[in-house]
XYZ file of C-alpha atoms in Angstrom:
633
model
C -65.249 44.249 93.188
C -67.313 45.882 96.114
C -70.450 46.473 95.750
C -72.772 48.375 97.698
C -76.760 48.394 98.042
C -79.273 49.500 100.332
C -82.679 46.947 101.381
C -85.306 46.988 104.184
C -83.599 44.015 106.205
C -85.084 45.554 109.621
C -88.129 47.164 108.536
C -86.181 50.867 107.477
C -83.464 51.191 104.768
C -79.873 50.524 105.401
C -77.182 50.264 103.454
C -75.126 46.723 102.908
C -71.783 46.395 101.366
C -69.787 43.119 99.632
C -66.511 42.059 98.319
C -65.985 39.842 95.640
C -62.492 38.337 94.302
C -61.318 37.645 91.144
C -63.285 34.229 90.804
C -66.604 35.165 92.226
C -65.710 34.349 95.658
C -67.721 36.655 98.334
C -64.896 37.490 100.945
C -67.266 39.392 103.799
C -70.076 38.104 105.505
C -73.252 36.375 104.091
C -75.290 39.149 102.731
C -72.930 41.725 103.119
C -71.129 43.578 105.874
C -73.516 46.683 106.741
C -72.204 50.162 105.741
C -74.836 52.413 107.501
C -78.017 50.723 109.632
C -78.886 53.914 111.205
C -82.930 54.911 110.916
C -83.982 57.248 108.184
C -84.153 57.459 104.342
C -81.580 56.712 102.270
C -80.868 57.923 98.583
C -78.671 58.506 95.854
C -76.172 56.157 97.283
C -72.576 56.213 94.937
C -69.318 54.804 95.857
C -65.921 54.694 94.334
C -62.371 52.457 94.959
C -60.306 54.645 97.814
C -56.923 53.105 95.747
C -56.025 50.922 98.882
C -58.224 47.400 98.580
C -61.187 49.185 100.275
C -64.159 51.843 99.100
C -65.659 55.102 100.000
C -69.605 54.969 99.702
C -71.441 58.756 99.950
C -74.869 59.202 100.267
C -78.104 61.231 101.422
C -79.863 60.276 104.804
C -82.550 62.134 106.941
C -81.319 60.229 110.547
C -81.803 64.105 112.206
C -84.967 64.903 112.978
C -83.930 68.692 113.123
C -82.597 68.707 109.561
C -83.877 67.672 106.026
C -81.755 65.226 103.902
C -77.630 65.434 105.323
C -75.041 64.315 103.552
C -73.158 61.377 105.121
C -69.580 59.283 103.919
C -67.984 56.806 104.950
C -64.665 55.175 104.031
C -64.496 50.835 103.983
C -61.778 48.955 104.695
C -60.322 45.817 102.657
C -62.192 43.595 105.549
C -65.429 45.130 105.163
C -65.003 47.123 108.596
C -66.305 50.749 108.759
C -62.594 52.721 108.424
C -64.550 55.708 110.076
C -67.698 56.253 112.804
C -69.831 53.935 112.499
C -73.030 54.842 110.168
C -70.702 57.408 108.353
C -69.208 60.992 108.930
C -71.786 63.813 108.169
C -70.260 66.503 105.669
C -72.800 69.036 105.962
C -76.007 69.412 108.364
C -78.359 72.148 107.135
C -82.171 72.949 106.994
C -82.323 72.641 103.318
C -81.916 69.141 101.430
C -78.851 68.071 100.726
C -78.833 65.698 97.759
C -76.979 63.693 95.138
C -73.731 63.246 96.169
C -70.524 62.386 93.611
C -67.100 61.403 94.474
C -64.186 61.719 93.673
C -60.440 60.373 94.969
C -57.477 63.043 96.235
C -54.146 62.286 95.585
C -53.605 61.973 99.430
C -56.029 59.227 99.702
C -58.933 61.134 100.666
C -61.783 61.646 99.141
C -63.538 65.262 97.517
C -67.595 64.911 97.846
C -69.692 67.836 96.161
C -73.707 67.926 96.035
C -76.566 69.547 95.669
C -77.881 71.805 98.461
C -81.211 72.665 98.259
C -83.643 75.321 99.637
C -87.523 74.830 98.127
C -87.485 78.268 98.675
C -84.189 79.879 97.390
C -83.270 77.042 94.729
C -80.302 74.978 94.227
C -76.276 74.995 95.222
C -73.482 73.112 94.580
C -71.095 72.739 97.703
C -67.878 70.690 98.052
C -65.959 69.758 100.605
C -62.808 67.213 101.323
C -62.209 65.124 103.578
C -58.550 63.474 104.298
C -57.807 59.467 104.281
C -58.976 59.155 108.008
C -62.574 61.312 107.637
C -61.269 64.977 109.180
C -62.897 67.646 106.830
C -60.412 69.537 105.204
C -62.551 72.639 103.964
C -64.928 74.845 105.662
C -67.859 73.287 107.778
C -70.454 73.461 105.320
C -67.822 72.883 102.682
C -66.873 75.411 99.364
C -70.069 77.307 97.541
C -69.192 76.246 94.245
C -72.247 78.051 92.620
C -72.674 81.254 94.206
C -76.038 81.688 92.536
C -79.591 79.599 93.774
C -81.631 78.318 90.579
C -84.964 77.340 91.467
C -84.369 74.033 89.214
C -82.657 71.623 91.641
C -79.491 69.808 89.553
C -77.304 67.851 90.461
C -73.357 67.982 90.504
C -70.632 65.603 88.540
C -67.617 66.198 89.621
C -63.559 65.144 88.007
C -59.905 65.174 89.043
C -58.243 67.802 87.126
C -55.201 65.557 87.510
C -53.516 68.088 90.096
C -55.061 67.004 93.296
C -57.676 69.291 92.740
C -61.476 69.027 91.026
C -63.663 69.956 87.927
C -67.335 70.214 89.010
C -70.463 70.969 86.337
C -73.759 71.523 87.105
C -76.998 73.199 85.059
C -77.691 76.413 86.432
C -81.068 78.850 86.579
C -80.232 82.261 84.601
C -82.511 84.751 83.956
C -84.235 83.380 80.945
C -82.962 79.828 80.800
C -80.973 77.243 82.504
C -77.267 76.819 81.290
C -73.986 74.345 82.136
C -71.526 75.810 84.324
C -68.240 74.639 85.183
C -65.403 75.645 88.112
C -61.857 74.248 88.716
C -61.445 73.922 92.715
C -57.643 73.578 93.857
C -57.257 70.916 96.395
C -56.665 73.339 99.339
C -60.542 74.532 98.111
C -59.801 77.520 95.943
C -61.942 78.131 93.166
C -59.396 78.544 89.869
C -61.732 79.679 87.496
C -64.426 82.683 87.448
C -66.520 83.695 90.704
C -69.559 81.001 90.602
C -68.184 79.254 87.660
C -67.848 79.649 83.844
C -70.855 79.625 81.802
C -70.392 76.369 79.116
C -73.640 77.031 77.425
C -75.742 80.085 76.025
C -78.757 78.301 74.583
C -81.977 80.432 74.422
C -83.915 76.878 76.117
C -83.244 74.989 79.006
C -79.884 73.045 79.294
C -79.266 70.101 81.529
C -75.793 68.597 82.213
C -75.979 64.762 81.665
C -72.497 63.779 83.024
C -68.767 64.580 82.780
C -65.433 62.462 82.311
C -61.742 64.118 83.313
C -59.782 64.569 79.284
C -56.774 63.282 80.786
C -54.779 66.871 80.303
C -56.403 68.580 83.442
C -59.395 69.620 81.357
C -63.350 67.905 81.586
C -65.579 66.489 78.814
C -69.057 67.175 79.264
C -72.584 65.910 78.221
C -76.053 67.880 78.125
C -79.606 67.785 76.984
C -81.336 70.142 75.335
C -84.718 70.721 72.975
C -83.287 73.627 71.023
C -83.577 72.263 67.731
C -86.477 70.435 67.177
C -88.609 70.013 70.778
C -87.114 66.886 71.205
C -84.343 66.162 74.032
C -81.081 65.886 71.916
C -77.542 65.093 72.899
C -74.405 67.559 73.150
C -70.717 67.440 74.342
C -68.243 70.130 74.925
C -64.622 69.818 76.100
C -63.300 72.734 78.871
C -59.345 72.398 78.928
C -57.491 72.891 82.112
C -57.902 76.896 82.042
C -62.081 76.643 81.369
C -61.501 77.742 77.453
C -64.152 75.848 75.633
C -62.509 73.791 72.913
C -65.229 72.560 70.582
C -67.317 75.548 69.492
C -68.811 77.914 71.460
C -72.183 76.068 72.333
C -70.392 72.411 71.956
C -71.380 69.509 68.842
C -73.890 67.564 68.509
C -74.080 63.683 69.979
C -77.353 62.659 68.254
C -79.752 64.796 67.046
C -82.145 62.351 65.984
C -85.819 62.688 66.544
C -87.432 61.489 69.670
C -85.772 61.668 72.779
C -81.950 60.772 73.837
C -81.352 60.901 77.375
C -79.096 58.821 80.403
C -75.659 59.096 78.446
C -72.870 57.284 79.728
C -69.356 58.806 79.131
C -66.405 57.091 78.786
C -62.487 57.799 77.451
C -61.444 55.180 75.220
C -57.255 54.861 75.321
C -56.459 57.016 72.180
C -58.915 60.032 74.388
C -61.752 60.219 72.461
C -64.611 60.525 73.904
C -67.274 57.513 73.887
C -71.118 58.098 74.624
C -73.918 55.482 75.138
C -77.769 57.190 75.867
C -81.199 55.480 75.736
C -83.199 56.774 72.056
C -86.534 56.828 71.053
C -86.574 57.731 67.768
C -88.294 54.597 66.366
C -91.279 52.901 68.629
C -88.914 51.345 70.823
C -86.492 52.777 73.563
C -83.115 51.265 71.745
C -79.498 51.727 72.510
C -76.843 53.490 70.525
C -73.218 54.791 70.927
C -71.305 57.828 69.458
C -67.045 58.203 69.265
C -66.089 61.911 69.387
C -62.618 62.740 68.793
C -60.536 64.529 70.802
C -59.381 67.323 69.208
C -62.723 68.981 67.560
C -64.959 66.762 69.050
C -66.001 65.217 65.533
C -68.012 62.209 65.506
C -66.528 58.663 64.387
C -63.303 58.713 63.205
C -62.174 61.876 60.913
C -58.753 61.333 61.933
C -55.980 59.735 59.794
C -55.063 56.376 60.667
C -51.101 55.681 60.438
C -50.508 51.947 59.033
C -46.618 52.177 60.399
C -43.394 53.731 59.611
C -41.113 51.386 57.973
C -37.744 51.410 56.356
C -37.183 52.344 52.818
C -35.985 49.001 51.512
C -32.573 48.348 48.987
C -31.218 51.761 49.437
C -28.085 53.376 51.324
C -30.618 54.584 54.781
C -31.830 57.885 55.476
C -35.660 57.581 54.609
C -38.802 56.110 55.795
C -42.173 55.580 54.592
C -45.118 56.886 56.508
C -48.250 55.227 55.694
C -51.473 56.229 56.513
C -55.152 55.987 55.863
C -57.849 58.922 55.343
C -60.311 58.952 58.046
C -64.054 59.139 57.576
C -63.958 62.958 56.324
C -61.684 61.886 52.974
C -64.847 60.022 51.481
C -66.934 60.766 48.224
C -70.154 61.760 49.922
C -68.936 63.948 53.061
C -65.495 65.384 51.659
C -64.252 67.429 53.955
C -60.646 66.606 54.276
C -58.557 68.854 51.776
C -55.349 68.051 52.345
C -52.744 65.964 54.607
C -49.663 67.597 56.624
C -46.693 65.252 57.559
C -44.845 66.139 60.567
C -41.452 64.629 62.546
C -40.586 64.703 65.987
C -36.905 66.758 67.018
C -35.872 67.838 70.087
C -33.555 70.511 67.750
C -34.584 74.113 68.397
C -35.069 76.038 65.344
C -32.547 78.447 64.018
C -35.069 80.990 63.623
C -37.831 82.003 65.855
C -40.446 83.118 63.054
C -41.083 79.700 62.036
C -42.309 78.423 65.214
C -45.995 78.552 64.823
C -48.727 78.799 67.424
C -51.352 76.382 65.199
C -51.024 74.150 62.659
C -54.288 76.384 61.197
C -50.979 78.217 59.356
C -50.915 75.332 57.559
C -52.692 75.463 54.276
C -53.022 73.228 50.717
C -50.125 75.606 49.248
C -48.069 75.978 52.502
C -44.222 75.995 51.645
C -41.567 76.724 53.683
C -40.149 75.882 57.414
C -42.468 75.376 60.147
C -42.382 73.494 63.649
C -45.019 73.450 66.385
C -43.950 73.133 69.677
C -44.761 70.064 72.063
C -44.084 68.880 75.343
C -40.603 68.549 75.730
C -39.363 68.697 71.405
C -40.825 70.172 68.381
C -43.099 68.896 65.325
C -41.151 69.926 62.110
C -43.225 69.848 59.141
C -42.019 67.917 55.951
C -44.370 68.198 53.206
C -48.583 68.433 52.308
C -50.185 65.695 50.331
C -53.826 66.673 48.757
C -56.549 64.466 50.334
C -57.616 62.528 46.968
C -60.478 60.054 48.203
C -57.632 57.486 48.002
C -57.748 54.200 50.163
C -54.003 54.977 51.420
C -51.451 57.509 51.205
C -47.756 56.759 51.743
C -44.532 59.340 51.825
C -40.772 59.133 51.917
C -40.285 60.823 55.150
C -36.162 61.982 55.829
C -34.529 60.851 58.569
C -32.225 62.244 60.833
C -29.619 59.752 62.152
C -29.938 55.861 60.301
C -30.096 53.414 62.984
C -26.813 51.440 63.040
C -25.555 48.006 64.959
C -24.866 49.960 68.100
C -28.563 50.983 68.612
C -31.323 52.279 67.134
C -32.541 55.925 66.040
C -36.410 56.313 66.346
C -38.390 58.800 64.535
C -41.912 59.741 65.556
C -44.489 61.289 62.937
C -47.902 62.748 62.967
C -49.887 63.146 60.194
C -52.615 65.568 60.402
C -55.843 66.149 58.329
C -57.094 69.660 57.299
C -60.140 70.863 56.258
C -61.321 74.284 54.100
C -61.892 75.816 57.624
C -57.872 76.290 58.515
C -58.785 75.760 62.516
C -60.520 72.228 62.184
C -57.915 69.549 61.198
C -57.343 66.210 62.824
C -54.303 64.469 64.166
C -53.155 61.039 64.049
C -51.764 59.329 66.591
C -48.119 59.219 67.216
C -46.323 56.680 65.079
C -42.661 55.725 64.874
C -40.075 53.812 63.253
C -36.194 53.644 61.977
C -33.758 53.879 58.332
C -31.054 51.696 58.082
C -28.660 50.997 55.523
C -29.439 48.592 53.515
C -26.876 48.243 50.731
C -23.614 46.731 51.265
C -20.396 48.260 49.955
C -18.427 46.295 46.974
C -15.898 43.941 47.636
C -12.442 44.665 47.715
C -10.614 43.401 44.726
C -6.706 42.797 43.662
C -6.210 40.754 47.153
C -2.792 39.764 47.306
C -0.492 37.748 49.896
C 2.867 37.607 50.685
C 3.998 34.767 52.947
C 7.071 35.246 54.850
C 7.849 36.439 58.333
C 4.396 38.024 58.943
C 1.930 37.506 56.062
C 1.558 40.672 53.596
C -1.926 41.260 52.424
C -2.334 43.996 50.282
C -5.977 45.039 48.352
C -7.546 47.914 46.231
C -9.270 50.161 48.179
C -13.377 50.027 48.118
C -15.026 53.442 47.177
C -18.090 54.274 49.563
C -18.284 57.111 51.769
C -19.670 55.377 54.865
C -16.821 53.030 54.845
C -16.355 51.610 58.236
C -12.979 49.367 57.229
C -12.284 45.953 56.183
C -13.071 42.610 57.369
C -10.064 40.308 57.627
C -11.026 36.598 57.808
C -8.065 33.495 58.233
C -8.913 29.409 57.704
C -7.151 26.600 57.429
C -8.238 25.383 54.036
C -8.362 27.879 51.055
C -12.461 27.316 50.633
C -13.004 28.007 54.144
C -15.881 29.592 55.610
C -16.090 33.353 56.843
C -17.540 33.641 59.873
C -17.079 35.405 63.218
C -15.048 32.878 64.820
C -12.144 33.094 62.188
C -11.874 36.924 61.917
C -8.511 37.984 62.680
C -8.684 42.002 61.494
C -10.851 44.654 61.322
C -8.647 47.217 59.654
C -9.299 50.876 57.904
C -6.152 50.770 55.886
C -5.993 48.551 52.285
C -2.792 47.033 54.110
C -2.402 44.345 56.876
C 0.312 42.356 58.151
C -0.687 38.648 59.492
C 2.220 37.693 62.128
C 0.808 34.705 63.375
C -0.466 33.229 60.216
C 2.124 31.271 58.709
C 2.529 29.477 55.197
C -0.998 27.127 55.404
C -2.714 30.186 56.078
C -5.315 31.085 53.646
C -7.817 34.568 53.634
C -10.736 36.470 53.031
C -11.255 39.770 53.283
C -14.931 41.652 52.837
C -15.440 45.815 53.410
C -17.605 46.433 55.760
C -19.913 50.203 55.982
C -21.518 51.865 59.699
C -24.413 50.054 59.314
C -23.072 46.879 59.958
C -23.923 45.626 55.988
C -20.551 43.390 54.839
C -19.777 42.793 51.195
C -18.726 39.969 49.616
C -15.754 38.145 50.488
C -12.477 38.264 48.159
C -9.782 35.380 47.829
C -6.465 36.359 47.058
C -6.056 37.352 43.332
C -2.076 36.534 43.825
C -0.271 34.536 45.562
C 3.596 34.935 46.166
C 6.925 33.272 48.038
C 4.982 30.486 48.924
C 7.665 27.960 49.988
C 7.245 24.336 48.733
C 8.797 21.300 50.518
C 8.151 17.937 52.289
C 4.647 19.939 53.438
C 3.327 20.034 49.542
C 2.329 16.458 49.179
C -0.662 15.886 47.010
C -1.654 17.654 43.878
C -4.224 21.181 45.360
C -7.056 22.640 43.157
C -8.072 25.877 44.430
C -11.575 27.168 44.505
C -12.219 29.277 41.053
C -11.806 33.268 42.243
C -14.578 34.745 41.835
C -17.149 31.989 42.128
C -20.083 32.393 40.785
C -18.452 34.937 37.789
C -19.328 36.669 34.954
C -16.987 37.272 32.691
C -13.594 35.323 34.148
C -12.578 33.439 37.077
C -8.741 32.289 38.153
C -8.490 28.762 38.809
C -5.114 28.044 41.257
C -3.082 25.180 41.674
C -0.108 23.646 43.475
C 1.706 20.710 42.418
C 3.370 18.635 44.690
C 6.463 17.659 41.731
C 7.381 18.783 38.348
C 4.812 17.466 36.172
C 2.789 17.511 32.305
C -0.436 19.540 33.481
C -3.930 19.427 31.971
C -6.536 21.775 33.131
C -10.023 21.458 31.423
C -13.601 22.714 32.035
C -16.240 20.384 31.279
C -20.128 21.111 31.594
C -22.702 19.558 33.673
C -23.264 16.379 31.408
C -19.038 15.530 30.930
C -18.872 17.355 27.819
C -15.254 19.155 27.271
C -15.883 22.718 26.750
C -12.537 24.457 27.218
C -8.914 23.339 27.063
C -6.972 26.112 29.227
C -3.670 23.481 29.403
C -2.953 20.058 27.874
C -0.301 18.464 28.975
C 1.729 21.023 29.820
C 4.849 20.826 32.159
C 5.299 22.500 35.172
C 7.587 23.135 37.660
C 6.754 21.752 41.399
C 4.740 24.749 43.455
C 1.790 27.273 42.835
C 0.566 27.990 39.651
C -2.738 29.619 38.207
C -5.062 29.883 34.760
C -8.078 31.727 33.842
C -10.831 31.121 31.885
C -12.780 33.719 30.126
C -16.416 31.932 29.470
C -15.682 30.945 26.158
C -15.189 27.695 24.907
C -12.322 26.217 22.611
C -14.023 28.342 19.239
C -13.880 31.232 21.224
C -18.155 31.574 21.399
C -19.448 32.750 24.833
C -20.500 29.542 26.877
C -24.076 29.649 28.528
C -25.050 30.204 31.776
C -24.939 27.213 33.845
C -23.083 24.929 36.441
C -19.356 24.068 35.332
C -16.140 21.562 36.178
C -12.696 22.273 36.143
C -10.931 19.036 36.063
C -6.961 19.709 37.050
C -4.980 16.157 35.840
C -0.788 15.901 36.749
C 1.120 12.842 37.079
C -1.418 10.483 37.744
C -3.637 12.562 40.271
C -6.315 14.748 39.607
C -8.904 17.423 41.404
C -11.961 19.045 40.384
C -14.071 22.640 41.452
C -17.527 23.515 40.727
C -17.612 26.900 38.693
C -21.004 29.156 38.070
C -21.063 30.931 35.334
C -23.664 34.173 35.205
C -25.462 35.758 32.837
């Protein structure tokens, strides 16, 4: 921080500057580097960052014996050194007092300085003037005549960046039969942009005195002024002038605090989301106390009238295309101050509408029975509207919101939605802020059934063909054992046809195969149904019990099994505890090679068996296997 003061050190007033870092440390000399020692009065010193590590400090001095109060600025480097003449550059040297300087910073580095110029005699001006990064005055010598009229009420200026290197100045102003706000836009090569001497903000039959100003962040000014109008006490207002001077919140502004006793020394500040924030000294109790208004950005509104969107979230369990835009009422959709009469939900598309009539200038179109097509245009895309939902007095709202693209595996489609609140009076409503999210798919296609494989000279596999109209294709997984594990490193195919020839596989190749939709969501995996031409030789050696296909099942599952030599088979399923349930072979003989059985649920009387964890015990020639089976219910 630097930080600027002025003290009697040598028996006059000067002005002392100091830097402090981060931690507190003080980085120029003990008690401060001096700014401007020269003899004379000093007063309404200000200051403000110059953007580069250093400061410009403006103030009013009376040095000149042949002038009243002069103007004088001065630019500070990071070291604490004077950047121009020593003691400061003069802006203006008149007759009359020159008082109350403001600053603010050009894009160029330099610095714009307005203030009041006043002539007991004549009244009060506001001038201007700019000066570049290395002090040279840019402007005429006694700088621009911002007012062009002399009120016998000196006030003082306050003075924004209209965000395009130029400046917003306001000021209170003597008219005929009382004082009002005015306001002027000055281009940064000094060219007044609004009316001759300024646009009139106020047209109050008292007097009107401008408290302060903050840039809106769009090229326009909010504003804050006093005034006794309503009940002989000083009260608060606001008004917000966009970047053209139009007045946006009523024609004589809202209402701060109207409380009784006095409000006065308001401090403005723009929170992130552009409201406006106000603190002021009150005396409506015995005591001078402190308070603080939020007035939104749009009407001006006190507090918070706006909805609040909670997030925009996926539609859960369903095949994409939706979201669900959540939001709460603001402090208008409440019992004892209803104002709010219904909600308007609005997406973001950079599509241009088909037809012209249903772009509309103002959501105020926008009623509790609206129907139809309707986008407002924004900065670079379109709000489409999507529906109204009537303002209830309800905690939270929430609505299905269509999407226009489902984000998929390959990146992600963002939405953005607005929700805005409306009121009886179609030209006061409320946005949100911006919110966004993104659909997906979230159901996965069935799994292919009837997988069958032919072993030969390139492995056949052959399935039916899954029904789903965002069918991507079909997963084709190869292992080494036949209750191996799908996973990435063992896919061998990705395939849009029900058909696919292994060539590298062999005969100890086994497979799964899942479908597979755009989203990226993967069914479950089939084993082959049916098995043919497998060869069996010296390589079938010990007696193999497949894993049941499907497993878990409901109704059936096929057990398979290969036997290394001609042999009396028994294949039985037993429940958890050991007790025989169902007999599907008993001692029956078999040739040597693949064979297969199914069981249907049931046990040997034919009743359906419960749900529950099964065995199949396989016993041939002295060896014998066993599978866990799951039956579901």
């Amino acid at each position: 921080i630097i930080v600027a003061w002025w003290e009697m050190r040598s028996g006059y007033e000067e002005i002392y500057g100091q830097r402090l870092d981060a931690d507190g440390t003080v980085r120029w000399l003990t008690n401060g580097r001096p700014i401007c020692t020269a003899l004379g009065r000093k007063s309404y010193l200000t200051g403000l960052s110059d953007g580069q590590g250093g400061a410009y400090f403006a103030w009013s001095d009376n040095r000149n014996p042949a002038s009243q109060d002069d103007i004088y600025v001065q630019r500070i480097l990071p070291t604490g050194l004077p950047a121009w003449t020593a003691n400061g550059v003069v802006v203006a040297v008149s007759d009359d007092h020159d008082l109350a300087p403001d600053l603010v910073r050009a894009n160029d580095g330099g610095v714009f300085v307005c203030w009041a110029n006043w002539d007991p005699s004549l009244g009060s001006l506001i001038r201007a003037q700019r000066f570049s990064s290395a002090g040279v005055a840019q402007w005429a010598t006694a700088g621009l005549e911002v007012s062009t009229a002399r009120g016998y009420n000196p006030s003082r200026g306050y003075m924004e960046p209209d965000g395009a290197d130029g400046i917003i100045l306001t000021w209170s102003q003597d008219r005929t039969t009382q004082i009002d706000v005015m306001a002027q836009r000055v281009a940064g090569a000094g060219t007044a942009l609004w009316r001759a001497g300024g646009v009139r903000v106020t047209n109050i039959p008292t007097d009107v005195w401008v408290q302060g100003a903050i840039a809106d962040g769009l090229g326009g000014v909010m504003l804050c002024w006093r005034s006794d109008h309503l009940v002989g006490t000083d009260d608060l207002f606001a008004q917000r002038l966009d970047a053209d001077g139009h007045a946006l919140w009523g024609a004589d502004g809202v209402p701060i605090c109207t409380a009784s006793g006095d409000q006065g020394d308001p401090q403005l500040t723009l929170s992130a989301d552009g409201s406006l924030v106000v603190g002021w000294g009150d005396q409506r109790t015995s005591t001078r106390d402190v308070y603080v208004q939020r007035l939104e950005p749009s009407t001006g509104a006190w507090g918070f009238p706006e909805p609040v969107l909670d997030g925009v979230a996926d539609v859960p369990a369903d095949e994409g295309g939706r979201v669900k835009v959540n939001w709460r009422g603001g402090e208008r959709d409440v019992a004892w101050l209803a104002q709010t009469t219904h909600y308007s939900i609005w997406r973001a598309t950079t599509a241009v509408p088909a037809k012209a009539a249903v772009i509309l200038t103002s959501a105020a179109a926008v009623g509790p029975d609206f129907k139809g097509e309707a986008w407002l245009v924004a900065e670079g895309f379109y709000w489409e509207w999507l529906t109204n939902q009537p303002a209830a007095r309800l905690e939270g709202y929430s609505y299905a919101a269509a999407t226009l693209n489902d984000s998929l595996s390959t990146g992600t489609h963002w939405h953005q939605f607005q929700v805005l609140a409306h009121t009886a009076d179609p030209f006061v409503f409320w946005p949100s802020a911006v919110d966004s999210g993104y659909s997906v798919d979230n159901l996965p296609p069935d799994a292919p059934t009837a997988l069958n494989v032919h072993y030969g000279s390139g492995n056949q596999l052959s399935w039916q063909p899954v029904e789903a109209v965002d069918l991507l294709g079909y997963r084709v997984h190869r292992g080494d054992e036949p209750d191996f594990v799908p996973a990435p490193g063992n896919l061998v195919a990705m395939v849009g046809e029900t058909t696919w020839s292994d060539g590298s596989g062999g005969y100890g190749a086994h497979y799964a195969v899942a479908a597979q939709d755009v989203s990226g969501n993967t069914s479950a995996f089939s084993r082959p149904s049916a098995i043919s031409n497998v060869p069996v030789g010296d390589a079938l050696r010990t007696l193999v019990l497949h894993p049941g296909v499907p497993n878990p099942f409901n109704p059936s599952t096929t057990l398979a099994f290969e036997l290394p030599r001609s042999a009396a088979v028994s294949l039985v399923i037993v429940d958890a505890a050991g007790r025989r349930v169902r007999t599907l072979l008993s001692a029956v003989p078999l040739d040597r090679g693949r064979h297969q059985a199914s069981w249907d649920g049931r046990d040997d009387a034919g009743r359906g068996a419960a749900a529950g964890l099964y065995f199949a015990h396989l016993e041939a020639d002295g060896s014998s296997a066993s599978r866990r089976l799951m039956l579901l219910k």
